Amino acid sequence: MRSISPYERYGTPNPDADAALQVHVFVAGETLSLIADRYYGDWRQWRLIAARNSLTDVREIEPGTQLLIPRRPLEMGSYESS
């Protein structure tokens, strides 16, 4: 059996946004703002996760759902070194 990449499982690849793609398994009691705070250090970035996973109702995420966590966009004037 061939393994399936996250790109195949979750739709059209976006190489720039998904370069540091992580998968998070949603647990009962979590919220997207809690997950955003864990991965980005900023709870207000929950919309990035919701948009990447095409979530229509963020209050109705089933436990066990695999969420893609995209890289946080750089802030204006910031850069990353290799």
Rosetta silent file (secondary structure, phi, psi, omega in degrees, C-alpha in Angstrom):
SEQUENCE: MRSISPYERYGTPNPDADAALQVHVFVAGETLSLIADRYYGDWRQWRLIAARNSLTDVREIEPGTQLLIPRRPLEMGSYESS
SCORE:     score description
SCORE:     0.000 S_00000001
   1 L     0.000  131.371 -177.833    0.000    0.000    0.000 S_00000001
   2 L   -83.092  139.884  177.338    1.382    3.375   -1.027 S_00000001
   3 L   -76.694  151.169 -178.096    1.527    6.184    1.516 S_00000001
   4 L  -107.667  128.715  179.487   -0.494    9.312    0.775 S_00000001
   5 L   -74.413  157.747  176.363    1.130   12.717    1.085 S_00000001
   6 H   -57.626  -33.143  179.393   -0.683   15.517    2.936 S_00000001
   7 H   -62.056  -43.766  179.635   -1.002   17.304   -0.419 S_00000001
   8 H   -68.301  -37.040 -176.393   -2.963   14.400   -1.908 S_00000001
   9 H   -74.177  -37.490 -171.186   -5.101   14.000    1.199 S_00000001
  10 H  -110.370   13.138  173.779   -5.974   17.653    1.770 S_00000001
  11 L   106.511 -161.991 -173.667   -6.288   19.090   -1.714 S_00000001
  12 L   -58.713  127.972  179.250   -4.353   21.364   -3.975 S_00000001
  13 L   -70.281  148.010  173.832   -0.764   21.889   -2.857 S_00000001
  14 L  -131.588   85.491 -171.632    0.470   25.361   -2.063 S_00000001
  15 L   -53.462  -38.060 -179.454    4.271   24.878   -1.864 S_00000001
  16 L   -66.803  -47.924 -177.207    5.016   28.347   -0.467 S_00000001
  17 L   -75.912  -27.209 -174.571    2.433   28.195    2.322 S_00000001
  18 L  -102.284   15.807 -177.061    2.897   24.481    3.015 S_00000001
  19 L   -59.969  -34.419 -179.785    6.706   24.359    3.114 S_00000001
  20 L  -115.650   40.748 -176.145    6.656   23.684    6.865 S_00000001
  21 L   -57.750  133.679  174.540    3.376   21.799    6.923 S_00000001
  22 E  -126.763  152.844  177.459    2.476   20.106   10.199 S_00000001
  23 E  -113.568  131.274  178.971   -0.470   17.853   11.012 S_00000001
  24 E  -120.854  130.475  177.145   -2.336   18.245   14.306 S_00000001
  25 E   -91.364  118.152 -176.807   -4.918   15.724   15.529 S_00000001
  26 L   -67.961  133.904 -179.626   -7.834   17.607   17.095 S_00000001
  27 L  -114.652  144.354  177.997   -8.712   16.531   20.654 S_00000001
  28 L   -52.558  135.254  179.015  -12.052   17.072   22.406 S_00000001
  29 L    95.950  -13.361  178.472  -12.033   20.352   24.311 S_00000001
  30 L   -80.147  159.533  172.076   -9.543   22.095   22.027 S_00000001
  31 L  -129.223  160.719  178.112  -10.287   25.257   20.093 S_00000001
  32 H   -64.384  -33.147  178.608   -8.588   26.664   17.023 S_00000001
  33 H   -66.868  -35.538  175.951   -7.417   29.643   19.062 S_00000001
  34 H   -66.082  -42.510  178.833   -5.737   27.266   21.543 S_00000001
  35 H   -65.642  -42.161  178.796   -4.063   25.394   18.677 S_00000001
  36 H   -61.849  -40.156  178.367   -2.964   28.672   17.059 S_00000001
  37 H   -64.055  -38.290 -179.784   -1.438   29.789   20.358 S_00000001
  38 H   -65.573  -45.820 -174.722    0.438   26.475   20.637 S_00000001
  39 H   -87.070  -32.042 -174.525    1.910   26.577   17.122 S_00000001
  40 H  -112.359  -14.215 -175.772    2.230   30.332   16.512 S_00000001
  41 L    74.947   16.601 -178.463    2.356   31.864   19.973 S_00000001
  42 L  -151.161  107.685 -177.186   -0.645   34.007   18.980 S_00000001
  43 H   -61.842  -24.108 -177.125   -4.243   32.822   19.477 S_00000001
  44 H   -70.659   -8.829 -179.194   -5.474   35.401   16.957 S_00000001
  45 H   -87.289   13.809 -177.237   -3.965   33.414   14.081 S_00000001
  46 H   -59.577  -27.779 -179.568   -6.698   30.731   14.255 S_00000001
  47 H   -64.655  -29.520  175.823   -8.089   31.899   10.906 S_00000001
  48 H   -59.699  -44.259 -179.322   -4.946   30.627    9.138 S_00000001
  49 H   -68.924  -43.816 -179.627   -5.738   27.106   10.331 S_00000001
  50 H   -61.893  -43.787 -178.764   -9.443   27.421    9.540 S_00000001
  51 H   -66.217  -44.264 -177.319   -8.752   28.695    6.013 S_00000001
  52 H   -65.329  -28.886 -178.624   -6.129   26.025    5.186 S_00000001
  53 L   -99.258    6.104  178.897   -8.486   23.267    6.306 S_00000001
  54 L    50.513   46.866 -179.119  -11.574   24.791    4.618 S_00000001
  55 L   -80.950  128.161  179.210  -13.520   24.665    7.877 S_00000001
  56 L   -89.636  -34.410  177.755  -17.073   25.969    7.576 S_00000001
  57 L  -134.079  103.608 -175.289  -17.939   25.821   11.298 S_00000001
  58 L   -70.166  -11.183  178.209  -14.956   25.982   13.641 S_00000001
  59 L   -88.332   -5.973 -175.848  -17.165   25.051   16.600 S_00000001
  60 L  -120.139   45.915  178.153  -18.059   21.672   15.083 S_00000001
  61 L   -90.155  125.857 -178.760  -14.669   19.963   14.608 S_00000001
  62 L   -75.361  137.230  173.444  -14.845   16.261   15.400 S_00000001
  63 L   -56.528  139.793 -178.146  -12.203   14.819   17.770 S_00000001
  64 L    94.405   -9.495  178.098   -9.629   12.880   15.766 S_00000001
  65 L   -66.357  132.531  177.201   -9.822   15.254   12.787 S_00000001
  66 E   -88.267  121.361  179.631   -6.403   15.862   11.273 S_00000001
  67 E  -107.575  135.608  173.504   -5.774   19.575   10.777 S_00000001
  68 E   -82.077  132.261  178.749   -3.035   20.985    8.597 S_00000001
  69 E  -109.715  104.440 -179.496   -1.044   23.667   10.379 S_00000001
  70 L   -75.987  164.204  175.484    0.507   26.007    7.792 S_00000001
  71 L   -65.534  140.706  176.733    3.583   28.107    8.405 S_00000001
  72 L   -71.277  132.356  178.859    2.801   31.450    9.971 S_00000001
  73 L   -63.143  147.555  177.297    3.327   34.258    7.466 S_00000001
  74 L   -70.454  146.545  176.169    6.237   36.548    8.169 S_00000001
  75 L   -79.562  156.060 -179.432    5.452   39.960    9.530 S_00000001
  76 L   -55.052  128.213  179.102    6.340   42.994    7.463 S_00000001
  77 L    88.605    0.677  179.847   10.062   43.680    7.736 S_00000001
  78 L  -100.780  160.446  175.158   10.893   40.185    9.043 S_00000001
  79 L  -150.994  161.683  176.469   12.915   37.457    7.397 S_00000001
  80 L  -114.085  141.916  175.938   14.027   33.925    8.110 S_00000001
  81 L  -101.958  152.711 -178.210   17.573   32.706    7.788 S_00000001
  82 L   -80.134    0.000    0.000   18.434   29.217    6.576 S_00000001
